[in-house]
Amino acid sequence: MTSPVGPIRVALADDQAVVRMGLRALIDREPDLEFAGEAADGAAALRLLRETLPDVLLLDIRMPGMDGIDTLRAIAADPALRATRVVVVTTFEVDRYVFAALQAGASGFVLKDSAPEELTRAIRVVASGEALLSPSVTRKVIGLFGRHDVTPVEGLDTLTPREREMVAWVATGRSNDEIAAELVISPDTVRTHVSRAMVKLHARDRAQLVVFALRSGVTIP
């Protein structure tokens, strides 16, 4: 997958003005990023997204009124906003909101106190259509999901054994290169099987593959 043509347009939604100020300053200093606007709550964020149609939204979870989870669900339900990727910017690496955010359509997570280069990398990764889920995050999500019931995932039975295996590896949070190294195959082979699995499962990105793997009870390596 490729990045958008031209600068990556980034919007912010956080109820803390100082956080928005810092994120905007970070975006403004990067030549390939363009600030698309900011909002202090979910309802304002939705209005902003519909007006500006940014490539990426940096979204806080805990906001007054419409919180981040409800905002994610509203974005996923609006076909006009389907192209906008959402990175949840959170204070804690994993908490009780993480799996709900993944289910609602988040493409990844980044900590508010991350280094500037990690935040800008997060924007570029999700803008290219990839997911930003570290192995540490996915391990903890798997632990949290262990308390949930397994539910059927439409299309899972159409996957080949190799595609199903790739979905399980994606759920570990590893990149294509890392999966290839584990299985001693080429990254292109991994990429091909992951792409086919995404098409069959109608997954918008790798984050959704993680959700599908956990929901369906796929054995994680």
CSV table of C-alpha atoms in Angstrom, one decimal:
chain,number,residue,atom,x,y,z
A,1,MET,CA,0.0,0.0,0.0
A,2,THR,CA,1.2,3.5,-0.7
A,3,SER,CA,0.9,6.8,1.1
A,4,PRO,CA,-1.5,9.5,-0.1
A,5,VAL,CA,-0.4,11.7,-3.0
A,6,GLY,CA,0.9,15.0,-1.5
A,7,PRO,CA,1.1,15.8,2.2
A,8,ILE,CA,-0.6,13.6,4.7
A,9,ARG,CA,-3.4,15.6,6.2
A,10,VAL,CA,-3.7,15.1,9.9
A,11,ALA,CA,-6.6,16.2,12.3
A,12,LEU,CA,-6.5,16.1,16.1
A,13,ALA,CA,-9.2,15.3,18.7
A,14,ASP,CA,-8.2,15.7,22.3
A,15,ASP,CA,-9.9,17.6,25.2
A,16,GLN,CA,-6.6,18.9,26.5
A,17,ALA,CA,-5.5,22.2,24.8
A,18,VAL,CA,-1.9,21.7,25.7
A,19,VAL,CA,-1.8,18.2,24.0
A,20,ARG,CA,-3.4,19.6,20.9
A,21,MET,CA,-0.8,22.4,20.8
A,22,GLY,CA,2.1,20.0,21.1
A,23,LEU,CA,0.7,17.7,18.4
A,24,ARG,CA,0.0,20.5,16.0
A,25,ALA,CA,3.6,21.9,16.5
A,26,LEU,CA,4.9,18.4,15.7
A,27,ILE,CA,2.8,18.2,12.5
A,28,ASP,CA,3.7,21.7,11.4
A,29,ARG,CA,7.4,21.0,11.4
A,30,GLU,CA,7.2,17.9,9.2
A,31,PRO,CA,7.3,18.7,5.4
A,32,ASP,CA,5.2,15.7,4.4
A,33,LEU,CA,2.5,16.4,7.0
A,34,GLU,CA,-0.3,19.0,6.9
A,35,PHE,CA,-2.4,20.1,9.8
A,36,ALA,CA,-6.1,19.7,8.9
A,37,GLY,CA,-7.8,21.0,12.1
A,38,GLU,CA,-8.5,20.2,15.7
A,39,ALA,CA,-11.4,19.4,18.0
A,40,ALA,CA,-11.9,19.1,21.8
A,41,ASP,CA,-14.5,16.4,21.8
A,42,GLY,CA,-16.0,13.6,19.6
A,43,ALA,CA,-19.0,15.6,18.2
A,44,ALA,CA,-16.7,18.4,17.1
A,45,ALA,CA,-14.3,15.8,15.7
A,46,LEU,CA,-17.0,14.4,13.5
A,47,ARG,CA,-17.9,17.8,12.1
A,48,LEU,CA,-14.2,18.5,11.5
A,49,LEU,CA,-13.7,15.2,9.6
A,50,ARG,CA,-16.8,15.8,7.4
A,51,GLU,CA,-15.6,19.2,6.5
A,52,THR,CA,-11.9,18.4,5.9
A,53,LEU,CA,-11.7,14.7,5.1
A,54,PRO,CA,-8.2,14.2,6.5
A,55,ASP,CA,-6.0,11.2,5.9
A,56,VAL,CA,-5.4,10.5,9.6
A,57,LEU,CA,-7.1,11.4,12.9
A,58,LEU,CA,-5.1,11.4,16.1
A,59,LEU,CA,-7.8,10.6,18.7
A,60,ASP,CA,-8.0,10.7,22.4
A,61,ILE,CA,-10.2,8.0,24.0
A,62,ARG,CA,-11.2,9.8,27.2
A,63,MET,CA,-13.1,13.0,26.2
A,64,PRO,CA,-16.2,14.6,27.6
A,65,GLY,CA,-19.5,14.1,25.8
A,66,MET,CA,-18.9,11.8,22.9
A,67,ASP,CA,-15.8,9.8,23.8
A,68,GLY,CA,-13.2,8.3,21.5
A,69,ILE,CA,-15.0,4.9,21.2
A,70,ASP,CA,-18.3,6.4,20.2
A,71,THR,CA,-16.4,8.7,17.8
A,72,LEU,CA,-14.7,5.7,16.2
A,73,ARG,CA,-18.0,3.9,15.8
A,74,ALA,CA,-19.5,7.0,14.1
A,75,ILE,CA,-16.5,7.2,11.7
A,76,ALA,CA,-16.8,3.5,10.8
A,77,ALA,CA,-20.6,3.9,10.1
A,78,ASP,CA,-20.1,6.9,7.8
A,79,PRO,CA,-19.1,5.8,4.2
A,80,ALA,CA,-17.8,9.3,3.6
A,81,LEU,CA,-15.2,8.9,6.3
A,82,ARG,CA,-14.0,5.4,5.5
A,83,ALA,CA,-10.7,6.6,4.0
A,84,THR,CA,-9.7,8.4,7.3
A,85,ARG,CA,-7.4,6.2,9.4
A,86,VAL,CA,-7.5,6.7,13.2
A,87,VAL,CA,-4.6,6.5,15.6
A,88,VAL,CA,-5.6,6.4,19.2
A,89,VAL,CA,-3.3,8.6,21.3
A,90,THR,CA,-3.5,7.3,24.9
A,91,THR,CA,-1.8,7.8,28.2
A,92,PHE,CA,-1.5,4.1,28.9
A,93,GLU,CA,-0.3,1.4,26.5
A,94,VAL,CA,-3.2,-0.9,27.2
A,95,ASP,CA,-6.3,-0.4,29.2
A,96,ARG,CA,-9.9,-1.6,29.1
A,97,TYR,CA,-10.7,0.6,26.1
A,98,VAL,CA,-8.1,-0.9,23.7
A,99,PHE,CA,-10.0,-3.9,22.4
A,100,ALA,CA,-13.2,-1.8,22.1
A,101,ALA,CA,-11.2,0.8,20.1
A,102,LEU,CA,-9.8,-2.0,17.8
A,103,GLN,CA,-13.3,-3.4,17.3
A,104,ALA,CA,-14.6,0.1,16.5
A,105,GLY,CA,-12.0,0.7,13.8
A,106,ALA,CA,-8.8,2.1,15.3
A,107,SER,CA,-5.8,1.4,13.1
A,108,GLY,CA,-3.3,1.7,15.9
A,109,PHE,CA,-2.2,3.2,19.2
A,110,VAL,CA,0.5,5.5,20.3
A,111,LEU,CA,1.4,6.8,23.7
A,112,LYS,CA,1.1,10.6,24.5
A,113,ASP,CA,4.6,10.6,25.9
A,114,SER,CA,6.1,8.9,22.9
A,115,ALA,CA,9.2,10.4,21.2
A,116,PRO,CA,8.3,12.8,18.4
A,117,GLU,CA,9.7,10.5,15.7
A,118,GLU,CA,7.4,7.7,17.0
A,119,LEU,CA,4.3,9.9,16.7
A,120,THR,CA,5.2,11.0,13.1
A,121,ARG,CA,6.0,7.4,12.2
A,122,ALA,CA,2.6,6.3,13.5
A,123,ILE,CA,0.9,8.9,11.2
A,124,ARG,CA,2.9,7.7,8.2
A,125,VAL,CA,2.3,4.0,8.9
A,126,VAL,CA,-1.5,4.2,9.1
A,127,ALA,CA,-1.7,6.7,6.2
A,128,SER,CA,-0.1,4.0,4.0
A,129,GLY,CA,-2.8,1.6,5.0
A,130,GLU,CA,-0.9,-0.4,7.5
A,131,ALA,CA,-1.7,-0.9,11.2
A,132,LEU,CA,0.3,0.3,14.2
A,133,LEU,CA,0.1,-2.4,16.8
A,134,SER,CA,3.3,-3.3,18.7
A,135,PRO,CA,3.8,-6.9,19.9
A,136,SER,CA,3.6,-5.7,23.5
A,137,VAL,CA,0.1,-4.1,22.8
A,138,THR,CA,-1.2,-7.2,21.0
A,139,ARG,CA,0.1,-9.6,23.7
A,140,LYS,CA,-1.9,-7.6,26.3
A,141,VAL,CA,-4.9,-7.4,24.1
A,142,ILE,CA,-4.8,-11.1,23.7
A,143,GLY,CA,-4.7,-11.5,27.4
A,144,LEU,CA,-7.7,-9.1,27.8
A,145,PHE,CA,-9.6,-10.9,25.1
A,146,GLY,CA,-9.2,-14.2,26.8
A,147,ARG,CA,-12.2,-13.2,28.9
A,148,HIS,CA,-14.4,-12.7,25.9
A,149,ASP,CA,-16.5,-15.3,24.1
A,150,VAL,CA,-15.4,-16.6,20.7
A,151,THR,CA,-17.7,-15.4,17.9
A,152,PRO,CA,-17.9,-16.5,14.2
A,153,VAL,CA,-16.1,-14.3,11.7
A,154,GLU,CA,-17.7,-14.2,8.2
A,155,GLY,CA,-15.2,-15.4,5.5
A,156,LEU,CA,-12.8,-17.2,7.9
A,157,ASP,CA,-13.7,-20.6,6.4
A,158,THR,CA,-12.7,-19.3,3.0
A,159,LEU,CA,-9.1,-18.8,4.0
A,160,THR,CA,-6.4,-21.3,3.0
A,161,PRO,CA,-4.4,-22.9,5.8
A,162,ARG,CA,-1.5,-20.5,4.9
A,163,GLU,CA,-3.7,-17.4,4.9
A,164,ARG,CA,-5.1,-18.5,8.3
A,165,GLU,CA,-1.6,-18.9,9.6
A,166,MET,CA,-0.7,-15.4,8.4
A,167,VAL,CA,-3.7,-13.9,10.1
A,168,ALA,CA,-2.6,-15.5,13.3
A,169,TRP,CA,0.9,-14.1,12.9
A,170,VAL,CA,-0.4,-10.6,12.1
A,171,ALA,CA,-2.3,-10.9,15.4
A,172,THR,CA,1.1,-11.0,17.2
A,173,GLY,CA,1.8,-7.5,16.1
A,174,ARG,CA,4.8,-8.5,13.9
A,175,SER,CA,5.6,-6.8,10.6
A,176,ASN,CA,5.7,-8.7,7.3
A,177,ASP,CA,9.6,-8.8,7.6
A,178,GLU,CA,9.4,-10.1,11.1
A,179,ILE,CA,6.9,-12.8,10.2
A,180,ALA,CA,9.0,-13.8,7.2
A,181,ALA,CA,12.1,-14.2,9.4
A,182,GLU,CA,10.2,-16.4,11.9
A,183,LEU,CA,8.9,-18.6,9.1
A,184,VAL,CA,12.0,-18.5,6.9
A,185,ILE,CA,10.0,-17.3,3.8
A,186,SER,CA,10.2,-14.1,1.8
A,187,PRO,CA,8.4,-10.9,3.0
A,188,ASP,CA,6.7,-10.8,-0.4
A,189,THR,CA,5.1,-14.2,0.3
A,190,VAL,CA,3.9,-13.0,3.6
A,191,ARG,CA,2.5,-9.8,2.0
A,192,THR,CA,0.7,-11.8,-0.6
A,193,HIS,CA,-1.1,-14.1,1.9
A,194,VAL,CA,-1.9,-11.2,4.2
A,195,SER,CA,-3.4,-9.2,1.4
A,196,ARG,CA,-5.5,-12.1,0.2
A,197,ALA,CA,-6.8,-12.7,3.7
A,198,MET,CA,-7.7,-9.1,4.1
A,199,VAL,CA,-9.7,-9.2,0.9
A,200,LYS,CA,-11.6,-12.4,1.9
A,201,LEU,CA,-12.4,-11.1,5.3
A,202,HIS,CA,-13.2,-7.5,4.1
A,203,ALA,CA,-10.6,-6.1,6.5
A,204,ARG,CA,-9.7,-2.5,6.0
A,205,ASP,CA,-6.2,-2.9,7.5
A,206,ARG,CA,-4.1,-5.2,9.7
A,207,ALA,CA,-5.7,-4.0,12.9
A,208,GLN,CA,-9.0,-5.5,11.8
A,209,LEU,CA,-7.2,-8.8,11.1
A,210,VAL,CA,-6.1,-8.8,14.7
A,211,VAL,CA,-9.7,-8.3,15.8
A,212,PHE,CA,-10.9,-11.1,13.5
A,213,ALA,CA,-8.2,-13.4,14.8
A,214,LEU,CA,-9.1,-12.8,18.4
A,215,ARG,CA,-12.9,-12.9,17.9
A,216,SER,CA,-12.7,-16.2,16.0
A,217,GLY,CA,-10.4,-18.0,18.4
A,218,VAL,CA,-7.5,-18.4,16.0
A,219,THR,CA,-4.5,-19.9,17.8
A,220,ILE,CA,-1.9,-17.2,18.2
A,221,PRO,CA,1.8,-18.3,17.7
